[in-house]
PDB file of C-alpha atoms in Angstrom:
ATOM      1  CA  UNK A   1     -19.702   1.631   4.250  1.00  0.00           C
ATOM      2  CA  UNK A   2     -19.599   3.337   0.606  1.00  0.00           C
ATOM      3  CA  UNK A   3     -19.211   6.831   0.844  1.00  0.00           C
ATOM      4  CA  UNK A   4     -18.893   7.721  -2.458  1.00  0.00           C
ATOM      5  CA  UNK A   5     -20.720   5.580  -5.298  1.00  0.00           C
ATOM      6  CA  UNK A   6     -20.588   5.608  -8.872  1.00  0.00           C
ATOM      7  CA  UNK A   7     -23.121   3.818 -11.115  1.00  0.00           C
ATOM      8  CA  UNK A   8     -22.517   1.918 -12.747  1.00  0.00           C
ATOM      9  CA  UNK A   9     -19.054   0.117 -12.657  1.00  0.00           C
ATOM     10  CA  UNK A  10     -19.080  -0.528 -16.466  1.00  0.00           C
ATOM     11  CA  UNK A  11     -21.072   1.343 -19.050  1.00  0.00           C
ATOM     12  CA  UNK A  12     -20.893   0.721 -23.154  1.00  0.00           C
ATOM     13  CA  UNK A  13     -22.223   3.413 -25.293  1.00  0.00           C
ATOM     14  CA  UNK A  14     -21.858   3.770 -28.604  1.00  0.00           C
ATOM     15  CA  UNK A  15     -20.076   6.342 -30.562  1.00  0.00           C
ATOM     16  CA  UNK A  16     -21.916   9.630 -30.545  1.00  0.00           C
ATOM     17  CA  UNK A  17     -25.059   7.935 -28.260  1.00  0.00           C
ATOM     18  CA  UNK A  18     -24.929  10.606 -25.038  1.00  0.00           C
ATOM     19  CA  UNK A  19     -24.322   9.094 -21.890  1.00  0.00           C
ATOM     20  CA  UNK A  20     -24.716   9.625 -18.252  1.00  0.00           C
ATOM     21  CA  UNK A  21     -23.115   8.585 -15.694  1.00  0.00           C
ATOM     22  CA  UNK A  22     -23.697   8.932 -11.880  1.00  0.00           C
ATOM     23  CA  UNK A  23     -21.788   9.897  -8.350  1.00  0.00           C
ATOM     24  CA  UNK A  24     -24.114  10.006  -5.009  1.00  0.00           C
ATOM     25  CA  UNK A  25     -22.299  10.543  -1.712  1.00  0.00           C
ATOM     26  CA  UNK A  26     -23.289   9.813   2.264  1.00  0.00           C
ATOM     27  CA  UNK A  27     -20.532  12.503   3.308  1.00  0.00           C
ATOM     28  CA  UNK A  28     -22.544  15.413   3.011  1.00  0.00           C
ATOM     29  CA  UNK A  29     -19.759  16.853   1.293  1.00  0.00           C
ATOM     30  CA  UNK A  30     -20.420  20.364  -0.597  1.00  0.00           C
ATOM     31  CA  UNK A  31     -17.598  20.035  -2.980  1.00  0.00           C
ATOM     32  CA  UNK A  32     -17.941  16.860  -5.660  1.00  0.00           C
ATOM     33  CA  UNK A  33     -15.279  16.450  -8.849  1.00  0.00           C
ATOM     34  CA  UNK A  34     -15.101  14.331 -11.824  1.00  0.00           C
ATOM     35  CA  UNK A  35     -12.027  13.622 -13.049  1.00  0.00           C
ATOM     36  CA  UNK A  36     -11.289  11.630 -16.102  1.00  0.00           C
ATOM     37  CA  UNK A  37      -8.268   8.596 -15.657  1.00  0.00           C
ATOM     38  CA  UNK A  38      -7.099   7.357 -19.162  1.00  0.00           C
ATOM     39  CA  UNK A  39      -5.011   4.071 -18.842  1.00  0.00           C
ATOM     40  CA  UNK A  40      -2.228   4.169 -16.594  1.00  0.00           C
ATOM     41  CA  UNK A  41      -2.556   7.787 -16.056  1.00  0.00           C
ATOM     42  CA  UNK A  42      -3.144  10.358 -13.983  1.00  0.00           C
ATOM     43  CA  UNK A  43      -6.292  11.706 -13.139  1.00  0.00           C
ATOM     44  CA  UNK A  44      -7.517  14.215 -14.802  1.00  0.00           C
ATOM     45  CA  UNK A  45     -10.286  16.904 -13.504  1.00  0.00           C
ATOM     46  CA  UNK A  46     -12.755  18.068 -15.300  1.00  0.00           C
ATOM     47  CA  UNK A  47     -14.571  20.166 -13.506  1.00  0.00           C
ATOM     48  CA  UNK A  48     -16.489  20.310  -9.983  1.00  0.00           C
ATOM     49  CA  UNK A  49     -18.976  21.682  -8.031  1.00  0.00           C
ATOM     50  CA  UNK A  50     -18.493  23.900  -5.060  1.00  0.00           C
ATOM     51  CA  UNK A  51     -21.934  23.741  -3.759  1.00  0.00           C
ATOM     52  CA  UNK A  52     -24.186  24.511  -6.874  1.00  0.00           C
ATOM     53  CA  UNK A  53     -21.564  26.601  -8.227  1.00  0.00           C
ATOM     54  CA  UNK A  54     -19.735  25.273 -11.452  1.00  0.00           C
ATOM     55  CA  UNK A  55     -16.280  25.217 -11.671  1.00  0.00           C
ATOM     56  CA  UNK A  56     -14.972  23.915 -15.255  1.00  0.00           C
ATOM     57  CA  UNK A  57     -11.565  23.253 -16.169  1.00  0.00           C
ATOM     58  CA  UNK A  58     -10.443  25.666 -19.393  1.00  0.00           C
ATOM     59  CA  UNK A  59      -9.266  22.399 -21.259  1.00  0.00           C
ATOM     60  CA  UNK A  60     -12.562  20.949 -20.787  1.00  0.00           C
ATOM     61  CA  UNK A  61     -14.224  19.824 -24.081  1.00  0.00           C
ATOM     62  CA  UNK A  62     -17.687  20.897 -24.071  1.00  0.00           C
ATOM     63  CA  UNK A  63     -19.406  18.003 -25.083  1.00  0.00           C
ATOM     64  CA  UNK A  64     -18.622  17.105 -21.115  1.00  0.00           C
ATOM     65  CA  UNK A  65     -21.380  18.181 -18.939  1.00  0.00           C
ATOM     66  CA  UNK A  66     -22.728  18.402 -15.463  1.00  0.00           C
ATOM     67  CA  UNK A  67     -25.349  18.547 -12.879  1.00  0.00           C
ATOM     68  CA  UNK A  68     -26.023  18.341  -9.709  1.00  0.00           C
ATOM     69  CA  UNK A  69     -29.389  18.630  -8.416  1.00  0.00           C
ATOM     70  CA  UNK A  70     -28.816  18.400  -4.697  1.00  0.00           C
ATOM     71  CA  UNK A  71     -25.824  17.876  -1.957  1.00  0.00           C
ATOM     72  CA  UNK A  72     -25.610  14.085  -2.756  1.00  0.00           C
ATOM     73  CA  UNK A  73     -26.134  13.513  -6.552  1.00  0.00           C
ATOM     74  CA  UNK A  74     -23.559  14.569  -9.545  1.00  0.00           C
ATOM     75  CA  UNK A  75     -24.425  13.624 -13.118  1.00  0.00           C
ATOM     76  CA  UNK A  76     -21.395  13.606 -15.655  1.00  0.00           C
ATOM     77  CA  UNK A  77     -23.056  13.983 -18.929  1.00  0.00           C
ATOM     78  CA  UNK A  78     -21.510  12.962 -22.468  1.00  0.00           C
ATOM     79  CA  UNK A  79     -23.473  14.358 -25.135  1.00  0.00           C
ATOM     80  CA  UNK A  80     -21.422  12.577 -28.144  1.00  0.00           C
ATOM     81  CA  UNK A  81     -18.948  10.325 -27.054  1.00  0.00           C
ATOM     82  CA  UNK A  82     -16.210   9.702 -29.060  1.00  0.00           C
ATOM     83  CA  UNK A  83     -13.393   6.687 -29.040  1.00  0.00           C
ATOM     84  CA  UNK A  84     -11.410   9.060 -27.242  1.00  0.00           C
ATOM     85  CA  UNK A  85     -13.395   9.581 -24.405  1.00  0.00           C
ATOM     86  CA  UNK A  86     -13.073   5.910 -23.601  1.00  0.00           C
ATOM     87  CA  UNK A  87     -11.877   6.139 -19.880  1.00  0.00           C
ATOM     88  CA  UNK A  88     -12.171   5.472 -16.253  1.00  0.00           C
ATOM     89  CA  UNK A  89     -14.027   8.288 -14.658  1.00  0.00           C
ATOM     90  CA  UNK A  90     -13.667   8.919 -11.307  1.00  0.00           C
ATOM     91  CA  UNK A  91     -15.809  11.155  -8.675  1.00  0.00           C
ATOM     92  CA  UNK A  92     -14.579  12.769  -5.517  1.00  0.00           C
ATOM     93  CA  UNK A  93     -15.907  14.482  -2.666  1.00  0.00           C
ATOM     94  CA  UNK A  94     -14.693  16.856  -0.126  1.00  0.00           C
ATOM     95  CA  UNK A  95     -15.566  19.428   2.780  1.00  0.00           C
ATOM     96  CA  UNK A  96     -14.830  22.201   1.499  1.00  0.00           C
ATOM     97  CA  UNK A  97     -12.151  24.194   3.716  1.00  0.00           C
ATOM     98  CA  UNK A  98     -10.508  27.199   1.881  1.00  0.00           C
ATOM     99  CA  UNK A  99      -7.726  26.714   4.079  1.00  0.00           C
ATOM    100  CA  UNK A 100      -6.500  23.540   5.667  1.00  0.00           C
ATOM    101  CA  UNK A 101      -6.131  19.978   4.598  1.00  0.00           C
ATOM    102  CA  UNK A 102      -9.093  19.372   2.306  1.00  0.00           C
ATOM    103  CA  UNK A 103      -9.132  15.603   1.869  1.00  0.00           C
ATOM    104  CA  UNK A 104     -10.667  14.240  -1.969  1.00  0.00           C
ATOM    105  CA  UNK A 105     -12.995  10.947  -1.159  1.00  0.00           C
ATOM    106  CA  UNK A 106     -13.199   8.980  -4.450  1.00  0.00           C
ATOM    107  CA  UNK A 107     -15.376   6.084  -5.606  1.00  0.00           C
ATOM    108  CA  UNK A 108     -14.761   3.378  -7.651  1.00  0.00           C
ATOM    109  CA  UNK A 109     -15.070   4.610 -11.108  1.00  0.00           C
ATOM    110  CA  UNK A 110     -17.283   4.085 -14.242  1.00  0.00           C
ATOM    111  CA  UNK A 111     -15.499   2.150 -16.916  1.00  0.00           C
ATOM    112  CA  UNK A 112     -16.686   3.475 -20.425  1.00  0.00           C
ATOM    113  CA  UNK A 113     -15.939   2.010 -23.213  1.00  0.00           C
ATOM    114  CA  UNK A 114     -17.332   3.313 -27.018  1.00  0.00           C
ATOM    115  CA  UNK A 115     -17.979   0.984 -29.635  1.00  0.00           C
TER     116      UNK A 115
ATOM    117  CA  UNK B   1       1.143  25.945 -13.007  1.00  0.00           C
ATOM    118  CA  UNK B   2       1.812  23.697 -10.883  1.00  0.00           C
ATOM    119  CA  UNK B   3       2.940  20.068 -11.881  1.00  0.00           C
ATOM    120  CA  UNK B   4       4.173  16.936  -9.975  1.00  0.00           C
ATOM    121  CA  UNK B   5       6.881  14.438 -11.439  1.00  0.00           C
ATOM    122  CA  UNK B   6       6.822  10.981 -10.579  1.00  0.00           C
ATOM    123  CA  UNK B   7       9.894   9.750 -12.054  1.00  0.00           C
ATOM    124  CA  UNK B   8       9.547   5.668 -11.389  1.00  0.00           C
ATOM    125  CA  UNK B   9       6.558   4.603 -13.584  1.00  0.00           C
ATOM    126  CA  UNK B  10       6.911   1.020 -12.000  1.00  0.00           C
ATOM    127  CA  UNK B  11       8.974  -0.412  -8.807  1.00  0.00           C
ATOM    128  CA  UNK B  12       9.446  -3.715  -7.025  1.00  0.00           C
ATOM    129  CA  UNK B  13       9.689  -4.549  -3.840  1.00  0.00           C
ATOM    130  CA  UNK B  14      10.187  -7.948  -1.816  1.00  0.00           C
ATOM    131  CA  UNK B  15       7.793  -8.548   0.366  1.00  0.00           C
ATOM    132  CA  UNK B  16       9.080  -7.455   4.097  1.00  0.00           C
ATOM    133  CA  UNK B  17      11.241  -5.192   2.327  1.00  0.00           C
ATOM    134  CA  UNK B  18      11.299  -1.266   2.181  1.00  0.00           C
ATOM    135  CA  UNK B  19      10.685   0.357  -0.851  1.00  0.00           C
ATOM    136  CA  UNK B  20      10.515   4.452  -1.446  1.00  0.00           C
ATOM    137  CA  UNK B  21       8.625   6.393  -4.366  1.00  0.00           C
ATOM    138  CA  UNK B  22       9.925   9.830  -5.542  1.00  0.00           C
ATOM    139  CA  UNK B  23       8.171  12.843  -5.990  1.00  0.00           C
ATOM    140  CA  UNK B  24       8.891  15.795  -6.929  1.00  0.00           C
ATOM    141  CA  UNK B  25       7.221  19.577  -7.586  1.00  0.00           C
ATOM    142  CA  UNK B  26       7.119  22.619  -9.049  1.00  0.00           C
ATOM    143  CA  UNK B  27       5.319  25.497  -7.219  1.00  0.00           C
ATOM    144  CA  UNK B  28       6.058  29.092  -6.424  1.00  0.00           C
ATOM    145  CA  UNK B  29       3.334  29.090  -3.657  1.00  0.00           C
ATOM    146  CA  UNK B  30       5.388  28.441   0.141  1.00  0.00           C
ATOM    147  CA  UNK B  31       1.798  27.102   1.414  1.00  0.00           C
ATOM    148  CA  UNK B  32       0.423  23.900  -0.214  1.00  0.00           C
ATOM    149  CA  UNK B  33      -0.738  20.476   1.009  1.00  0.00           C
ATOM    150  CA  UNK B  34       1.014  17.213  -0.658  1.00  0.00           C
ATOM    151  CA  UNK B  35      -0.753  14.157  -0.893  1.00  0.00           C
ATOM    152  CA  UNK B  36      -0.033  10.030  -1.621  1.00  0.00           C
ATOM    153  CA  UNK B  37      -2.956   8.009  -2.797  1.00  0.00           C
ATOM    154  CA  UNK B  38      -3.155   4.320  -3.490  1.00  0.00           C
ATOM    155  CA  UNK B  39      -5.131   2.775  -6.474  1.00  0.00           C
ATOM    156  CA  UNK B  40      -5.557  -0.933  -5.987  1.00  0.00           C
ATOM    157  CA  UNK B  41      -6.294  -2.857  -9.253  1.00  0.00           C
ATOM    158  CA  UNK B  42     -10.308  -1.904 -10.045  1.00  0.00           C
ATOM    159  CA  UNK B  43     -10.808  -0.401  -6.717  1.00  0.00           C
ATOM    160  CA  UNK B  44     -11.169   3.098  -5.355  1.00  0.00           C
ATOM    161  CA  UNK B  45      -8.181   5.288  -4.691  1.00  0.00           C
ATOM    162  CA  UNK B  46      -7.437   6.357  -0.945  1.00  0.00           C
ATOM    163  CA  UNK B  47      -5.549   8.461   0.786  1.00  0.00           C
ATOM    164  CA  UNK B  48      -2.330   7.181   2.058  1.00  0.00           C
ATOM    165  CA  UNK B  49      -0.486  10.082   3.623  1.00  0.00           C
ATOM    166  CA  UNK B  50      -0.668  14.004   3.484  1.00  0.00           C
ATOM    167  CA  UNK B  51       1.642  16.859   4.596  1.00  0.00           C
ATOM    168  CA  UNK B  52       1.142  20.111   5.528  1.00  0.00           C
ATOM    169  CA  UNK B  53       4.013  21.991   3.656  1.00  0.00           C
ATOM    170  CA  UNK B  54       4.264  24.593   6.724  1.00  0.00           C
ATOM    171  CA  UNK B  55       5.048  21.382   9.174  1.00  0.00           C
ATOM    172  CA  UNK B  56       9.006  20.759   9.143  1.00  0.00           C
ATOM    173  CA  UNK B  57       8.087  17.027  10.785  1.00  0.00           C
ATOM    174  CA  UNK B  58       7.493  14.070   8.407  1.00  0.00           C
ATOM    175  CA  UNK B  59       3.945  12.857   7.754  1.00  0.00           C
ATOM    176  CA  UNK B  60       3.850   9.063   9.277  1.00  0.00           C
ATOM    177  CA  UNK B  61       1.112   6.504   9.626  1.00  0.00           C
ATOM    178  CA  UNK B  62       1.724   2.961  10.488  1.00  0.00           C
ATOM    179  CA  UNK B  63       4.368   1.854   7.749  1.00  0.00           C
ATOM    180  CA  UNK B  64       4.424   4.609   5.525  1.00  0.00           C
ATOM    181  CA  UNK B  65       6.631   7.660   6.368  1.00  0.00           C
ATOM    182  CA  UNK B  66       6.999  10.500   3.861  1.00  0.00           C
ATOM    183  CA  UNK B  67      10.473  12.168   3.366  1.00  0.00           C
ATOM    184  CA  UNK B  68       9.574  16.227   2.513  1.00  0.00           C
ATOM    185  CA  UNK B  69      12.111  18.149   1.458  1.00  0.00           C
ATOM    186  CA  UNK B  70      10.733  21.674   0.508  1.00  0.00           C
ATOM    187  CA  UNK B  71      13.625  23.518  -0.540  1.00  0.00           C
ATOM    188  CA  UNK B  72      14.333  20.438  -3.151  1.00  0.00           C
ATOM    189  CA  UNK B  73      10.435  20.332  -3.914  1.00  0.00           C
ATOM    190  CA  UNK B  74      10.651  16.783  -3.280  1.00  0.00           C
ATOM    191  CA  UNK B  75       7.920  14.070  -1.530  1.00  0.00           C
ATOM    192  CA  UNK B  76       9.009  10.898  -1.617  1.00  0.00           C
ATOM    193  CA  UNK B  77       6.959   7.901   0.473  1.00  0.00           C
ATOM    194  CA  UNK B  78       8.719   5.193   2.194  1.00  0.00           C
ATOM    195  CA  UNK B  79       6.624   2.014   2.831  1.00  0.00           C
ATOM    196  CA  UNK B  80       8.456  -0.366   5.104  1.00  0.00           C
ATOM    197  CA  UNK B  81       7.798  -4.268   5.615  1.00  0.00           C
ATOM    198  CA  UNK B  82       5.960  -3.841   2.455  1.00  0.00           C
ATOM    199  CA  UNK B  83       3.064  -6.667   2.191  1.00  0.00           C
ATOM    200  CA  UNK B  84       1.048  -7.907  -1.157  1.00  0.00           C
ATOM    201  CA  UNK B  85      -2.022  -5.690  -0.457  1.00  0.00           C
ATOM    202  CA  UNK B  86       0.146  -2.417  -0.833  1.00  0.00           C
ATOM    203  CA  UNK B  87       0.962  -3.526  -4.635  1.00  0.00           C
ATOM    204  CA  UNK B  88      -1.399  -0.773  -6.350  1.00  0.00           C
ATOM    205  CA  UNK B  89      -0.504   2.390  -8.188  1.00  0.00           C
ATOM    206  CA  UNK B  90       0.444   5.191  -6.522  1.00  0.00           C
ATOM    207  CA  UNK B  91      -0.046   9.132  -7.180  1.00  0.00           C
ATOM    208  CA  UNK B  92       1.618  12.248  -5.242  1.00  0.00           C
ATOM    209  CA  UNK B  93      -0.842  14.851  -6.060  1.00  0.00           C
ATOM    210  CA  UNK B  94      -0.358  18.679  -4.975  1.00  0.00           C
ATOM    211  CA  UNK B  95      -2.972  21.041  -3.715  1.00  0.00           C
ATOM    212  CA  UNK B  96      -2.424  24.647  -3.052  1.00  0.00           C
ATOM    213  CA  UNK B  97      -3.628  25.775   0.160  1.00  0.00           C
ATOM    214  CA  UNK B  98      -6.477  27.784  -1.458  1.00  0.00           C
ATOM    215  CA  UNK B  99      -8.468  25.575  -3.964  1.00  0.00           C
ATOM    216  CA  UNK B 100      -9.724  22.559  -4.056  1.00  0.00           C
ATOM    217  CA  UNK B 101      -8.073  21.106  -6.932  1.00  0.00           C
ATOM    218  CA  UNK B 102      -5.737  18.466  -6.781  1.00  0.00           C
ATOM    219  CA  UNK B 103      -2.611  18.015  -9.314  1.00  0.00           C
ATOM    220  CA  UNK B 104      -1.407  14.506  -9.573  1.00  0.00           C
ATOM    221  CA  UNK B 105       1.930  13.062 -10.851  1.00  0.00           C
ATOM    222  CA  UNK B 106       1.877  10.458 -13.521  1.00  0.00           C
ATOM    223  CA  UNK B 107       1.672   7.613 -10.841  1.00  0.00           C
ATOM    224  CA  UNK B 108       4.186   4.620 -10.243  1.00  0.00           C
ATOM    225  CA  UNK B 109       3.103   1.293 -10.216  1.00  0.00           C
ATOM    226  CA  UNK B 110       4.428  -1.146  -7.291  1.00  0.00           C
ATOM    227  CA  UNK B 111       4.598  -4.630  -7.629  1.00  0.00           C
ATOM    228  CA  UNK B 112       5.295  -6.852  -4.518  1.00  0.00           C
ATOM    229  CA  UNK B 113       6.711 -10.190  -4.701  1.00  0.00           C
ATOM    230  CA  UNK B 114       6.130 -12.928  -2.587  1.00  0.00           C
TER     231      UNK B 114
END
């Protein structure tokens, strides 16, 4: 069973059109991440939610945004994508436990590719 | 801040055959989780193995067996009688034991040969 799924798999845009793309989880998880995975590298986080609370990461570009309107939905939003932001972006979930082993769930990953 | 070096950006291994991936750390926390996950090829990444760093005994499950070493800040994972599905890439990622956010190393790539 899919636990955590992005839509879509693929997704074109062009340069500078803004984009969204889309995470929904069945874990009932209150912490979701997006993370951005250029080729054959690590991922990258960009920011995540701890329950509605927004956590962004300080080298963050800010034409990267989010939202997440309820416990099973995150929106990663690209308001002018350049050729650079051409990547695999991945979501994650996880129980939130300020202590102990707090296991990351991913999905699948949007490709994006700019034209 | 905390990084993770994975020094082998791509291994082989012989099918049947054990292969290990190095990892190491830099941290000046003494509680942290350590983590390997395995990227297939287009499919979603998943948790291999994790260690508690307070826990002296090595993480195992099934064929794959970590090797911690805290005082070298070093995680390597062992995968014995390696088979075709395990070629993927592989991160060691780093998590301190408050936070949620996970640092990962650069990743090796194993290939498996038939």
């Amino acid at each position: 069973d899919a636990m955590v799924i992005q839509n879509p798999r693929y997704q074109v845009t062009q340069f500078g059109k803004p984009v969204t793309l889309s995470c929904s989880q069945t874990l009932n998880h209150n912490v979701m991440y997006w993370y951005q995975q250029k080729s054959s590298q690590a991922p990258k986080l960009l920011f995540h939610y701890y329950d509605k609370d927004f956590n962004n990461e300080a080298d963050t570009p800010d034409n990267f945004q989010s939202r997440r309107p309820n416990t099973s939905f995150c929106f990663l939003d690209i308001r002018s994508p350049g050729l650079g932001d051409a990547a695999m972006y991945l979501c994650a979930t996880s129980r939130d436990k300020r202590t102990g082993v707090n296991i990351q769930y991913f999905g699948a990953g949007t490709r994006l590719s700019v034209l | 801040a905390q990084t993770v070096t994975q020094s082998q950006p791509e291994m082989s291994v012989q099918e049947a055959e054990t292969v290990t991936l190095s990892c190491t750390y830099d941290t000046s926390e003494s509680d942290y989780y350590l983590f390997w996950y395995k990227q297939p090829p287009s499919r979603q990444m998943i948790l291999v193995i994790r260690q508690e760093a307070y826990k002296q005994q090595n993480a195992t499950e099934n064929r794959f067996s970590v090797n911690f070493q805290k005082a070298a800040k070093s995680f390597s994972l062992k995968i014995s009688d390696s088979q075709l599905g395990d070629a993927a890439m592989y991160f060691c990622a780093y998590r301190m034991e408050y936070g949620n956010k996970l640092v990962f190393g650069a990743g090796t790539i194993l290939r498996v040969k038939s």
